[in-house]
Structure formats: C-alpha cells, structure tokens
Amino acid sequence: MAELPPWEPASTPGPKLSSVLTASLVPVFSYIAEVLGPVVRMMKSPFSIALVVMLCAHTLSITSGAVTSALAPICSAPILSHLCPTSKSRGPNSDRTPQRADFPSLLNVEGKTFESLLDETVEGPGLALEFKMAEMAASDLATLVRVSKLNSREVLADSLSEFGKDARKVGRGLTRFSSKVGGVVDSIIAVNDYALHRIEAANSQSRGPSLRRLWGSSQASTKEVVTQTFTEAMDVLSANMRRLALEAEVSISDLNKLEEHLKAIHKVVSREDSSISAAKDELLAELWTVLGRNRKQLNRMDKHLALLRGVGGYRDRARAHVVAALQVLESTAEEMEELRERVDAPELAGDAIPIDVHMKSIRSGLDRLKERRTGAKQLEEQLRNRVLGSADGSWDHKFFSQLHQLVETRVPQTDHKRALQRLEGCGWFCFAAVVLYLAVVLYLIWRCFS
C-alpha cells in the first residue's frame, strides 16, 4: 500500500482580511479627520468660553450659601440692613420649605407621640362596645320607667332615651377616632419607608461612577432629595395631625353632651329617690305594716327604689367611662398640638447631618413604629374579645347586677330592711299582745255590766 503524504494545516484568511480592512478604513478616517479638523479649530474659542462660564457658575453656586450665612449677622444691623439684598419676610405660621433636613428629631417626635397615642387609644374599640351595651341598657331602662308609677317617669324616660342616643354617638366616635389613629400611623410608616428608599437610591447613585462626581453635584443632589423627602414627611404629618385634632374635638363635644344628660338624669333620680324613701318611712310606721297587711304596697315601693338605684349605679359606671375617655382625648390633643409646634418650628433645620445618620434614624423609627403598631393591634383584639366574652349569655342581667352592687358600695342603705326583719321577728309577739289587750278590755267591760 502506498504511503499517504503528511497532513499540513490549511492557510487562514486572517492576514488577507486585516490587510483589506486596513486599506479600506484608513482613507475613511483620514477624510473624517480632514473635515473635522478645521471645525474643531474654529470651535476652540467658544468651547473655552463656555467652559470658563460653567466653572464660574458652579463656583458661585457653592460659595453663595456660605457667603449669605456669613453676612446674615451683619445684615441684621439697623443701618447695614439696607445695603443687603432684601427678601420678603414670612410669618412664623406661613408654609416654608426647610433648608435642611433633620430626620432624627422628626422620627423621635413621631415615635414618642404615636407610642403614647397608641397606648391611650388601644381601649377605644372595647370602650365603644361598652357604650353600645350602655345604649341597650338605657333603652330597656327607659321602657321600664315609662310603665312605672314614678312621678317624673316621662321626664326620666326621655332623658334615658337621649342618653342612649348620645351613648351610640360616643361609641361610634371612639371607634372612628381609634381607626383614624391607626390609619395615621400606617400612613407615617409608608411615608418614612418611601423616604428611606429614595435616600438610599440617591446615595447609591452618588457613590457610583458618574460624570457628575467630577463637578461635585452628586452630593448636592442627594441633599436635595433628603430635604425634599423631609418636607413631604412633614406635610403628611401636619395634615394627619389636623385630621386627628378635628376628630378629637368632635369626640370631646359628644362626651360633653353625654355628661350633661347624665347630670340631668341624676337630678331627677335624686328627687324621686328622696320622695319614695320618705313615703316608705311613713308606710313602715303604720300598724298595718306590722301586721303584714301593706306588704303589696311595700313591695311596689321596693321595686321603685331598686329601679332608681339601678339608674344611679348606671350613672356612676357611665361617668367613669366618660371621664376616662375625656382624659385620653385631652392628653392626645395636647400631644398632637405639641408635636405640630415642634415640627413647624424653624429650629428643626439645624446643622448639616450626614446621610447615613438620616437613613439610620429612619430605619430605627420604622422598626419602632411597626413594633408598637403590631402590639397595639394584639392588645386591642384581646380587649375586644374580653368585652364580648363578658357580654355572653344574659348580659343585661349581669349588667344590672353590677349596677346594684356598685350602688350598694356608694349609696347609703336605708334601714327599712333591717326594721322589717325585726318587725317580722316580733310579729307574733305583737299579735299576741294585741289579742291579750283586747281580751283584758272585753273582761273589764263584762265586769262593769255584770
């Protein structure tokens, strides 16, 4: 068999292709250079002038703020103030954009205020359920008063009906106020989270490679973003504070109306209670009561007294709820007013704060508000379940029983029960004494005629 020739690699077309590209592209680039060369030489002076103008403008923008702040004490002098550039003065209550951001102070104010606000309004839904139960009890009690034989039954029944309407309005107002407090907290959390993401995005862009870093404008842009987000957070907080203040004023007005109806009911009850107690004392003094002949009339008096004591006990319990709710709303209004003054004060715009400090304050404030919001929701649910659990079964019977127990500890108990027990204990003795007395009288009469 014949031997095969050795294998040789085929020649590559690389050198031929490179030589072809070189021969075709060199004339093209040479032609472009010949065309643009005179243009560049002609634009040399305009480019130089534009570069000088940009450098001067950037220098002035950096140094203008420092010069203005340095000349501010001099411009405040009576004579030299006319030489300084004037600007329109704005009142302390007018809307002004802060020149610097102060997220640590703002987050501190938000955290402290909303923590106390959540702690104080967590009982709002449970208290609203209590007022709903009070409304139902007042309606039932008004029905009982109308069919009773009290002297002022119509006035007392009307007062109880009005009290039930006011209790319903107060319960709804407390529920609405608690819901708005939770909504404001959620809104503040959302705004702070949005501000944190915007600042992080601007800060990451300023640290990255960019042509703007050559001019030093990236840091200024980040500060503008921080100031803008701080202004938005303050605007949202101020708007929400105004809404809460308005809702708090409405709730306080409703509670004041409820308090006035309670005072009117108390006056009517006091008059009726004294008149019935006096009538019962006269009834116990009669001999027929000793012999048990007026027991039906006595039982009717007992029912009237029990009914009036139920109204008095209900007033004490409802008054305690009203006073507690008023304290919560008044303290909340004071906290909101203080917070509004602090965030609107110009001293919030203090010295420059590093970007990292702003972001750290926002993160810690977000975690703090979220934790308190979650704890408040859990406690609110527990209180609501507790109130609903206490209302299972015959809640009206338990309610009136608690009222009577409360009154027994506060209202002086009359002595008619103890007197009645003593009279019942010696009833047979008195009866025997009367029979013996009649027998002696009959015996004497018989001896006189015999």
XYZ file of C-alpha atoms in Angstrom:
450
model
C 0.000 0.000 0.000
C 1.294 3.454 -0.940
C 2.129 5.831 1.880
C -0.004 8.970 2.320
C 1.661 12.410 2.330
C 1.901 14.119 5.726
C -1.043 16.437 6.776
C -0.488 20.170 6.560
C -2.857 22.816 8.017
C -4.760 24.938 5.568
C -3.779 28.573 5.263
C -6.077 31.010 7.272
C -7.578 34.114 5.654
C -6.645 36.348 8.699
C -3.728 38.282 7.201
C -5.580 38.868 3.967
C -8.716 40.187 5.793
C -6.737 42.548 8.043
C -4.890 43.974 5.092
C -8.144 44.570 3.254
C -9.752 46.356 6.262
C -6.658 48.497 6.744
C -6.604 49.520 3.140
C -10.324 50.460 3.178
C -10.701 52.176 6.596
C -7.580 54.320 6.618
C -8.822 56.572 3.818
C -12.194 56.935 5.543
C -10.706 58.062 8.856
C -8.287 60.332 7.066
C -11.171 62.027 5.274
C -13.144 62.464 8.554
C -10.085 63.998 10.247
C -9.573 66.397 7.382
C -13.244 67.507 7.626
C -13.476 67.838 11.462
C -10.047 69.395 11.956
C -10.996 72.876 10.759
C -14.313 72.657 12.668
C -12.527 71.874 15.938
C -10.037 74.664 15.371
C -12.914 77.088 14.702
C -14.857 75.970 17.901
C -11.807 76.210 20.138
C -12.606 79.698 21.393
C -16.366 79.110 22.004
C -15.607 75.881 23.888
C -13.088 77.688 26.078
C -15.543 80.498 26.880
C -18.355 78.013 27.718
C -16.037 76.022 29.991
C -14.995 79.161 31.880
C -18.635 80.234 32.315
C -19.642 76.812 33.670
C -16.771 76.785 36.155
C -17.659 80.290 37.365
C -21.353 79.410 37.786
C -20.532 76.247 39.707
C -18.139 78.154 41.993
C -20.745 80.826 42.666
C -23.418 78.230 43.456
C -21.147 76.581 46.024
C -19.959 79.780 47.717
C -23.254 81.744 47.641
C -24.807 79.855 50.558
C -21.693 80.235 52.708
C -21.412 83.965 51.922
C -25.096 84.559 52.682
C -24.930 82.773 56.036
C -21.709 84.642 56.900
C -23.240 88.031 56.101
C -26.519 87.300 57.908
C -25.397 88.751 61.301
C -24.093 91.907 59.539
C -27.306 92.350 57.567
C -29.324 92.242 60.787
C -27.822 95.596 61.883
C -30.221 98.581 61.623
C -28.110 100.618 59.129
C -26.346 97.882 57.168
C -29.581 96.006 56.577
C -30.441 98.500 53.784
C -27.284 97.527 51.890
C -28.093 93.806 51.918
C -30.430 92.178 49.400
C -33.890 92.044 50.903
C -36.355 89.207 50.671
C -39.981 89.033 51.556
C -40.436 88.227 55.210
C -42.748 85.433 56.050
C -44.744 84.921 59.163
C -43.956 82.168 61.625
C -47.123 80.290 60.710
C -46.700 80.506 56.938
C -45.676 77.446 54.941
C -41.936 77.371 54.412
C -39.686 74.749 52.925
C -36.933 73.711 55.348
C -33.461 74.407 54.095
C -32.005 71.387 55.886
C -33.405 68.037 56.921
C -33.485 66.736 60.468
C -34.889 63.227 60.316
C -33.518 62.175 63.756
C -35.577 64.861 65.534
C -38.643 64.223 63.373
C -38.537 60.451 63.942
C -38.017 60.987 67.660
C -41.107 63.193 67.837
C -43.152 60.725 65.762
C -42.104 57.701 67.793
C -42.711 59.261 71.199
C -46.061 60.761 70.238
C -47.541 57.780 68.415
C -46.385 55.324 71.072
C -48.308 57.207 73.756
C -51.212 57.732 71.345
C -51.483 54.019 70.572
C -51.214 53.122 74.251
C -54.020 55.522 75.202
C -56.409 54.716 72.349
C -55.988 50.949 72.428
C -59.075 50.687 74.662
C -61.189 52.653 72.190
C -62.939 49.682 70.494
C -63.560 47.966 73.836
C -64.925 51.177 75.292
C -67.146 51.579 72.222
C -68.617 48.125 72.899
C -69.253 49.157 76.498
C -71.145 52.204 75.294
C -73.138 50.003 72.920
C -74.149 47.861 75.882
C -74.957 51.053 77.788
C -77.183 52.184 74.948
C -79.168 48.927 75.042
C -79.434 49.039 78.829
C -80.642 52.653 78.754
C -83.301 51.732 76.202
C -84.583 48.874 78.363
C -84.494 51.049 81.456
C -86.434 53.805 79.691
C -89.159 51.277 78.860
C -89.377 50.168 82.489
C -89.554 53.766 83.689
C -92.424 54.609 81.316
C -94.624 51.803 82.686
C -93.751 52.586 86.313
C -95.668 54.858 88.688
C -92.892 57.344 89.292
C -93.853 60.984 89.464
C -91.280 62.084 86.838
C -91.424 58.974 84.681
C -91.910 60.860 81.398
C -89.008 63.236 82.009
C -86.774 60.422 83.229
C -87.681 58.165 80.303
C -86.979 60.946 77.792
C -83.633 61.657 79.445
C -82.711 57.980 79.285
C -83.655 57.832 75.607
C -81.482 60.853 74.841
C -78.698 59.309 76.856
C -78.930 56.133 74.748
C -78.642 58.167 71.540
C -75.646 60.049 72.883
C -74.019 56.793 74.016
C -74.414 55.391 70.499
C -72.844 58.536 69.015
C -69.963 58.457 71.509
C -69.281 54.772 70.815
C -69.129 55.362 67.079
C -66.917 58.408 67.577
C -64.441 56.473 69.722
C -64.281 53.669 67.158
C -63.755 56.143 64.335
C -61.071 58.005 66.281
C -59.154 54.812 67.105
C -59.335 53.729 63.459
C -58.007 57.097 62.297
C -55.129 56.915 64.755
C -54.167 53.518 63.333
C -54.530 54.863 59.790
C -52.277 57.829 60.573
C -49.611 55.511 61.986
C -49.759 53.360 58.844
C -49.519 56.486 56.671
C -46.474 57.761 58.567
C -44.819 54.340 58.253
C -45.430 54.345 54.481
C -44.042 57.882 54.054
C -40.930 57.112 56.081
C -40.349 53.904 54.125
C -40.675 55.842 50.858
C -38.218 58.481 52.120
C -35.721 55.781 53.133
C -35.814 54.126 49.706
C -35.422 57.448 47.886
C -32.459 58.482 50.035
C -30.797 55.078 49.601
C -31.248 55.257 45.840
C -29.814 58.784 45.646
C -26.926 57.856 47.933
C -26.022 54.763 45.885
C -26.060 56.793 42.667
C -23.825 59.465 44.186
C -21.242 56.844 45.211
C -21.218 55.159 41.819
C -19.016 56.147 38.851
C -20.587 59.121 37.113
C -19.547 62.274 35.287
C -21.474 64.317 37.855
C -18.917 63.345 40.517
C -16.325 65.358 38.580
C -18.371 68.511 39.183
C -19.299 67.711 42.801
C -23.037 67.922 42.052
C -23.907 64.396 43.186
C -23.649 65.305 46.855
C -25.794 68.377 46.296
C -28.395 66.251 44.511
C -28.512 63.780 47.412
C -29.026 66.616 49.894
C -31.860 67.933 47.746
C -33.511 64.513 47.810
C -33.160 64.325 51.608
C -34.629 67.811 52.026
C -37.484 67.077 49.650
C -38.421 63.815 51.392
C -38.175 65.547 54.766
C -40.556 68.261 53.548
C -43.010 65.649 52.256
C -42.886 63.763 55.566
C -43.597 66.976 57.489
C -46.500 67.878 55.180
C -48.098 64.444 55.566
C -47.639 64.531 59.336
C -49.157 68.029 59.632
C -52.175 67.078 57.503
C -52.806 63.930 59.566
C -52.427 65.846 62.822
C -55.088 68.323 61.702
C -57.455 65.459 60.896
C -56.902 63.818 64.277
C -57.331 67.116 66.102
C -60.662 67.716 64.369
C -61.874 64.197 65.166
C -60.772 64.582 68.791
C -62.738 67.822 69.138
C -65.862 66.122 67.778
C -65.476 63.244 70.247
C -64.951 65.614 73.160
C -68.101 67.545 72.183
C -70.134 64.315 72.107
C -68.780 63.281 75.504
C -69.683 66.664 76.981
C -73.252 66.239 75.734
C -73.373 62.793 77.298
C -72.151 64.234 80.583
C -74.920 66.848 80.577
C -77.581 64.175 80.095
C -76.072 62.185 82.949
C -76.328 65.224 85.218
C -79.995 65.733 84.257
C -80.764 62.064 84.956
C -79.006 62.286 88.306
C -81.113 65.269 89.371
C -84.382 63.526 88.502
C -83.266 60.342 90.230
C -82.275 62.207 93.389
C -85.691 63.867 93.664
C -87.594 60.646 93.055
C -85.390 58.649 95.414
C -85.922 61.082 98.297
C -89.699 61.251 97.788
C -90.151 57.485 97.625
C -87.890 56.942 100.648
C -89.978 59.418 102.677
C -93.218 57.741 101.626
C -91.816 54.363 102.562
C -90.745 55.560 106.007
C -94.301 56.735 106.643
C -95.650 53.394 105.455
C -93.366 51.435 107.771
C -94.598 53.497 110.702
C -98.153 52.310 110.215
C -99.546 49.447 112.322
C -100.843 47.656 109.269
C -97.265 47.167 108.100
C -96.503 45.448 111.395
C -99.389 43.076 110.852
C -98.390 42.424 107.215
C -101.444 43.947 105.578
C -99.466 46.502 103.452
C -96.970 44.025 102.020
C -98.151 44.568 98.426
C -97.745 48.329 98.668
C -94.376 47.835 100.344
C -93.187 45.583 97.514
C -94.164 48.226 94.976
C -92.016 50.744 96.855
C -89.117 48.262 96.838
C -89.380 47.909 93.057
C -89.324 51.677 92.610
C -86.272 52.040 94.845
C -84.447 49.236 93.047
C -85.216 50.850 89.700
C -83.894 54.231 90.805
C -80.804 52.712 92.372
C -80.129 50.964 89.052
C -80.227 54.346 87.310
C -77.859 55.853 89.887
C -75.420 52.966 89.597
C -75.555 53.154 85.837
C -74.715 56.853 86.042
C -71.632 56.117 88.180
C -70.369 53.457 85.794
C -71.006 55.534 82.673
C -69.430 58.591 84.306
C -66.253 56.605 84.960
C -66.090 55.662 81.267
C -66.750 59.251 80.163
C -64.069 60.696 82.435
C -61.526 58.100 81.264
C -62.329 58.776 77.618
C -62.096 62.552 78.154
C -58.669 62.183 79.749
C -57.459 60.088 76.815
C -58.736 62.576 74.234
C -57.438 65.631 76.072
C -53.966 64.136 76.507
C -53.999 63.117 72.843
C -54.931 66.651 71.767
C -52.106 68.090 73.868
C -49.578 65.638 72.413
C -50.673 66.452 68.870
C -50.508 70.201 69.472
C -47.015 69.889 70.923
C -45.920 67.721 68.011
C -47.329 70.201 65.467
C -45.463 73.094 67.095
C -42.191 71.175 67.188
C -42.253 70.047 63.548
C -43.261 73.549 62.358
C -40.549 75.261 64.398
C -37.647 76.643 62.299
C -35.002 75.249 64.642
C -35.646 71.796 63.199
C -33.416 72.872 60.300
C -30.155 72.678 62.221
C -26.631 71.949 61.195
C -25.858 69.544 58.389
C -26.415 65.892 59.316
C -24.677 63.063 57.417
C -26.770 60.967 55.047
C -26.000 57.769 56.942
C -27.400 59.289 60.146
C -30.647 60.152 58.338
C -31.028 56.610 56.995
C -30.201 55.032 60.353
C -32.772 57.226 62.122
C -35.464 56.362 59.575
C -34.773 52.624 59.881
C -34.893 52.672 63.683
C -38.045 54.824 63.632
C -39.761 52.455 61.193
C -38.934 49.420 63.306
C -40.131 51.212 66.429
C -43.479 52.265 64.924
C -44.125 48.857 63.334
C -43.464 47.076 66.613
C -45.764 49.369 68.573
C -48.463 49.154 65.909
C -48.404 45.336 65.988
C -48.526 45.265 69.796
C -51.417 47.737 69.853
C -53.421 45.614 67.400
C -52.929 42.486 69.506
C -53.899 44.241 72.746
C -56.907 45.816 71.067
C -58.097 42.411 69.883
C -57.664 40.948 73.373
C -59.686 43.752 74.967
C -62.438 43.384 72.374
C -62.660 39.633 72.964
C -62.742 40.218 76.715
C -65.655 42.633 76.422
C -67.521 40.299 74.065
C -66.852 37.356 76.368
C -68.260 39.245 79.329
C -71.351 40.008 77.246
C -72.199 36.325 76.593
C -75.418 34.929 77.970
C -77.805 37.164 79.836
C -75.621 40.252 79.680
C -78.415 42.597 80.758
C -78.947 40.655 83.987
C -75.224 40.761 84.751
C -75.115 44.437 83.832
C -77.904 45.427 86.219
C -76.470 43.161 88.919
C -73.159 45.001 88.643
C -75.009 48.301 88.822
C -76.780 47.296 92.032
C -73.505 46.064 93.550
C -71.843 49.337 92.621
C -74.636 51.370 94.171
C -74.609 49.319 97.363
C -70.983 50.397 97.921
C -71.685 54.098 97.293
C -75.293 54.832 98.239
C -76.208 54.695 101.970
C -78.516 51.791 102.562
C -81.861 52.612 104.238
C -82.821 50.836 107.423
C -86.197 49.597 106.180
C -84.978 46.032 105.568
C -83.476 45.688 108.999
C -86.602 47.231 110.526
C -88.788 44.890 108.551
C -86.799 41.882 109.725
C -87.144 42.979 113.311
C -90.853 43.539 112.843
C -91.297 40.140 111.253
C -89.354 38.564 114.130
C -91.643 40.102 116.738
C -94.816 39.943 114.647
C -96.346 37.058 116.589
C -95.415 38.709 119.876
C -97.175 41.892 118.852
C -100.179 39.942 117.653
C -100.378 38.080 120.965
C -100.047 41.381 122.838
C -102.914 42.903 120.870
C -105.100 39.821 121.479
C -104.291 39.937 125.190
C -105.090 43.648 125.266
C -108.472 43.053 123.602
C -109.198 40.202 125.996
C -108.453 42.433 129.003
C -110.671 45.194 127.585
C -113.553 42.742 126.990
C -113.119 41.323 130.505
C -113.286 44.790 132.061
C -116.377 45.672 130.032
C -118.056 42.436 131.114
C -117.291 43.135 134.798
C -118.725 46.638 134.535
C -122.067 45.472 133.130
C -122.292 42.429 135.341
